[in-house]
Amino acid sequence: MAIAELTPAERDAALADLGEWTLAREGKAIERTFAFADFSEAFAFMTRVALLAESQDHHPEWSNVYNRVEIALTTHDAGGLSQRDASMARAIDALL
Ligand code: HBI
């Protein structure tokens, strides 16, 4: 599916509302690190994100070490950031 990459202005506007997320990969991705009480809490969060990703057909690039989860969002089909990444970041924050 063709989807447009955000312009720098759109990117900066999206990030303004996503206070905990930072720009990465020279503006091609956004990322956030989450820390939970323990592995079980971290994995429960990852399960919720996984179901969200499937429902949105938009999938994170992520890693987990014990109680920490690192998530990066980018749109492969756009070759960088799209509105889908901003929407997904907001939806992920709502799963906390
Ligand atoms: N997830 N992050 C990300 N980026 C994509 O471009 C993407 C995806 N999940 C599924 C998906 N694209 C499909 O639309 C395409 O693989 C067909």
PDB file of C-alpha atoms and ligand atoms in Angstrom:
ATOM      1  CA  MET A   1       0.000   0.000   0.000  1.00  0.00           C
ATOM      2  CA  ALA A   2       1.481   3.357  -0.997  1.00  0.00           C
ATOM      3  CA  ILE A   3       1.769   5.625   1.992  1.00  0.00           C
ATOM      4  CA  ALA A   4       3.411   9.057   2.151  1.00  0.00           C
ATOM      5  CA  GLU A   5       6.473   9.843   4.262  1.00  0.00           C
ATOM      6  CA  LEU A   6       5.894  12.732   6.677  1.00  0.00           C
ATOM      7  CA  THR A   7       7.402  16.075   5.725  1.00  0.00           C
ATOM      8  CA  PRO A   8       9.827  17.498   8.315  1.00  0.00           C
ATOM      9  CA  ALA A   9       7.093  19.897   9.471  1.00  0.00           C
ATOM     10  CA  GLU A  10       4.552  17.073   9.841  1.00  0.00           C
ATOM     11  CA  ARG A  11       7.177  15.000  11.640  1.00  0.00           C
ATOM     12  CA  ASP A  12       7.974  17.774  14.129  1.00  0.00           C
ATOM     13  CA  ALA A  13       4.244  18.383  14.734  1.00  0.00           C
ATOM     14  CA  ALA A  14       3.659  14.681  15.398  1.00  0.00           C
ATOM     15  CA  LEU A  15       6.616  14.502  17.786  1.00  0.00           C
ATOM     16  CA  ALA A  16       5.372  17.551  19.704  1.00  0.00           C
ATOM     17  CA  ASP A  17       2.418  15.433  20.875  1.00  0.00           C
ATOM     18  CA  LEU A  18       4.569  12.368  21.571  1.00  0.00           C
ATOM     19  CA  GLY A  19       6.656  13.702  24.413  1.00  0.00           C
ATOM     20  CA  GLU A  20       8.313  10.432  25.399  1.00  0.00           C
ATOM     21  CA  TRP A  21       9.299   9.415  21.859  1.00  0.00           C
ATOM     22  CA  THR A  22      12.476  10.599  20.182  1.00  0.00           C
ATOM     23  CA  LEU A  23      13.510  10.845  16.566  1.00  0.00           C
ATOM     24  CA  ALA A  24      15.950   8.176  15.415  1.00  0.00           C
ATOM     25  CA  ARG A  25      17.709   6.894  12.301  1.00  0.00           C
ATOM     26  CA  GLU A  26      18.175  10.417  10.863  1.00  0.00           C
ATOM     27  CA  GLY A  27      14.461  11.141  11.109  1.00  0.00           C
ATOM     28  CA  LYS A  28      13.354   7.864   9.576  1.00  0.00           C
ATOM     29  CA  ALA A  29      12.040   6.396  12.844  1.00  0.00           C
ATOM     30  CA  ILE A  30      10.812   7.277  16.324  1.00  0.00           C
ATOM     31  CA  GLU A  31      11.726   5.284  19.390  1.00  0.00           C
ATOM     32  CA  ARG A  32      10.906   4.969  23.058  1.00  0.00           C
ATOM     33  CA  THR A  33      12.220   2.802  25.903  1.00  0.00           C
ATOM     34  CA  PHE A  34       9.795   1.463  28.520  1.00  0.00           C
ATOM     35  CA  ALA A  35      10.717   0.080  31.945  1.00  0.00           C
ATOM     36  CA  PHE A  36       8.350  -2.135  33.946  1.00  0.00           C
ATOM     37  CA  ALA A  37       8.354  -3.692  37.419  1.00  0.00           C
ATOM     38  CA  ASP A  38       9.549  -7.042  36.099  1.00  0.00           C
ATOM     39  CA  PHE A  39       9.659  -9.294  33.072  1.00  0.00           C
ATOM     40  CA  SER A  40       6.070 -10.412  33.482  1.00  0.00           C
ATOM     41  CA  GLU A  41       4.792  -6.829  33.297  1.00  0.00           C
ATOM     42  CA  ALA A  42       7.030  -6.090  30.324  1.00  0.00           C
ATOM     43  CA  PHE A  43       5.838  -9.143  28.439  1.00  0.00           C
ATOM     44  CA  ALA A  44       2.175  -8.416  29.219  1.00  0.00           C
ATOM     45  CA  PHE A  45       2.706  -4.978  27.674  1.00  0.00           C
ATOM     46  CA  MET A  46       4.362  -6.545  24.637  1.00  0.00           C
ATOM     47  CA  THR A  47       1.375  -8.844  24.249  1.00  0.00           C
ATOM     48  CA  ARG A  48      -0.971  -5.847  24.185  1.00  0.00           C
ATOM     49  CA  VAL A  49       1.256  -4.094  21.643  1.00  0.00           C
ATOM     50  CA  ALA A  50       1.399  -7.225  19.489  1.00  0.00           C
ATOM     51  CA  LEU A  51      -2.406  -7.413  19.318  1.00  0.00           C
ATOM     52  CA  LEU A  52      -2.560  -3.694  18.506  1.00  0.00           C
ATOM     53  CA  ALA A  53       0.026  -4.126  15.742  1.00  0.00           C
ATOM     54  CA  GLU A  54      -1.973  -6.916  14.195  1.00  0.00           C
ATOM     55  CA  SER A  55      -5.192  -4.890  14.350  1.00  0.00           C
ATOM     56  CA  GLN A  56      -3.433  -1.913  12.701  1.00  0.00           C
ATOM     57  CA  ASP A  57      -1.353  -4.002  10.279  1.00  0.00           C
ATOM     58  CA  HIS A  58       1.591  -1.883  11.439  1.00  0.00           C
ATOM     59  CA  HIS A  59       4.378  -3.600  13.328  1.00  0.00           C
ATOM     60  CA  PRO A  60       7.069  -2.362  15.680  1.00  0.00           C
ATOM     61  CA  GLU A  61      10.765  -3.094  15.589  1.00  0.00           C
ATOM     62  CA  TRP A  62      11.429  -3.938  19.192  1.00  0.00           C
ATOM     63  CA  SER A  63      13.641  -5.607  21.778  1.00  0.00           C
ATOM     64  CA  ASN A  64      13.125  -6.799  25.352  1.00  0.00           C
ATOM     65  CA  VAL A  65      15.678  -7.319  28.094  1.00  0.00           C
ATOM     66  CA  TYR A  66      14.051  -8.468  31.368  1.00  0.00           C
ATOM     67  CA  ASN A  67      11.831  -5.483  32.423  1.00  0.00           C
ATOM     68  CA  ARG A  68      12.779  -3.129  29.588  1.00  0.00           C
ATOM     69  CA  VAL A  69      11.171  -2.845  26.168  1.00  0.00           C
ATOM     70  CA  GLU A  70      12.632  -0.732  23.378  1.00  0.00           C
ATOM     71  CA  ILE A  71      10.312   0.096  20.489  1.00  0.00           C
ATOM     72  CA  ALA A  72      11.152   1.744  17.193  1.00  0.00           C
ATOM     73  CA  LEU A  73       8.471   2.694  14.684  1.00  0.00           C
ATOM     74  CA  THR A  74       8.992   3.340  11.006  1.00  0.00           C
ATOM     75  CA  THR A  75       6.920   2.678   7.894  1.00  0.00           C
ATOM     76  CA  HIS A  76       8.743   0.340   5.554  1.00  0.00           C
ATOM     77  CA  ASP A  77       6.276   1.115   2.766  1.00  0.00           C
ATOM     78  CA  ALA A  78       7.041   4.847   3.049  1.00  0.00           C
ATOM     79  CA  GLY A  79      10.788   4.536   3.562  1.00  0.00           C
ATOM     80  CA  GLY A  80      10.539   6.539   6.761  1.00  0.00           C
ATOM     81  CA  LEU A  81       7.998   8.032   9.151  1.00  0.00           C
ATOM     82  CA  SER A  82       4.309   8.149   8.220  1.00  0.00           C
ATOM     83  CA  GLN A  83       1.108   9.041  10.040  1.00  0.00           C
ATOM     84  CA  ARG A  84       0.817   5.340  10.862  1.00  0.00           C
ATOM     85  CA  ASP A  85       3.864   5.611  13.106  1.00  0.00           C
ATOM     86  CA  ALA A  86       2.485   8.637  14.968  1.00  0.00           C
ATOM     87  CA  SER A  87      -0.883   6.902  15.400  1.00  0.00           C
ATOM     88  CA  MET A  88       0.778   3.714  16.580  1.00  0.00           C
ATOM     89  CA  ALA A  89       2.944   5.584  19.097  1.00  0.00           C
ATOM     90  CA  ARG A  90      -0.127   7.273  20.592  1.00  0.00           C
ATOM     91  CA  ALA A  91      -1.935   3.936  20.735  1.00  0.00           C
ATOM     92  CA  ILE A  92       1.053   2.244  22.384  1.00  0.00           C
ATOM     93  CA  ASP A  93       1.248   4.970  25.045  1.00  0.00           C
ATOM     94  CA  ALA A  94      -2.435   4.345  25.767  1.00  0.00           C
ATOM     95  CA  LEU A  95      -1.611   0.705  26.568  1.00  0.00           C
ATOM     96  CA  LEU A  96       0.525   1.676  29.581  1.00  0.00           C
TER      97      LEU A  96
HETATM   98  N1  HBI B   1       4.670  -2.388   9.577  1.00  0.00           N
HETATM   99  N2  HBI B   1       6.141  -0.850  10.522  1.00  0.00           N
HETATM  100  C1  HBI B   1       5.504  -1.354   9.434  1.00  0.00           C
HETATM  101  N3  HBI B   1       5.725  -0.777   8.233  1.00  0.00           N
HETATM  102  C2  HBI B   1       5.081  -1.219   7.117  1.00  0.00           C
HETATM  103  O1  HBI B   1       5.289  -0.695   6.027  1.00  0.00           O
HETATM  104  C3  HBI B   1       4.185  -2.307   7.239  1.00  0.00           C
HETATM  105  C4  HBI B   1       4.012  -2.882   8.502  1.00  0.00           C
HETATM  106  N4  HBI B   1       3.193  -3.937   8.663  1.00  0.00           N
HETATM  107  C5  HBI B   1       2.500  -4.542   7.551  1.00  0.00           C
HETATM  108  C6  HBI B   1       2.665  -3.838   6.295  1.00  0.00           C
HETATM  109  N5  HBI B   1       3.487  -2.791   6.145  1.00  0.00           N
HETATM  110  C7  HBI B   1       1.869  -4.334   5.133  1.00  0.00           C
HETATM  111  O2  HBI B   1       0.930  -3.355   4.743  1.00  0.00           O
HETATM  112  C8  HBI B   1       2.779  -4.597   3.928  1.00  0.00           C
HETATM  113  O3  HBI B   1       3.755  -5.480   4.367  1.00  0.00           O
HETATM  114  C9  HBI B   1       1.970  -5.208   2.823  1.00  0.00           C
END
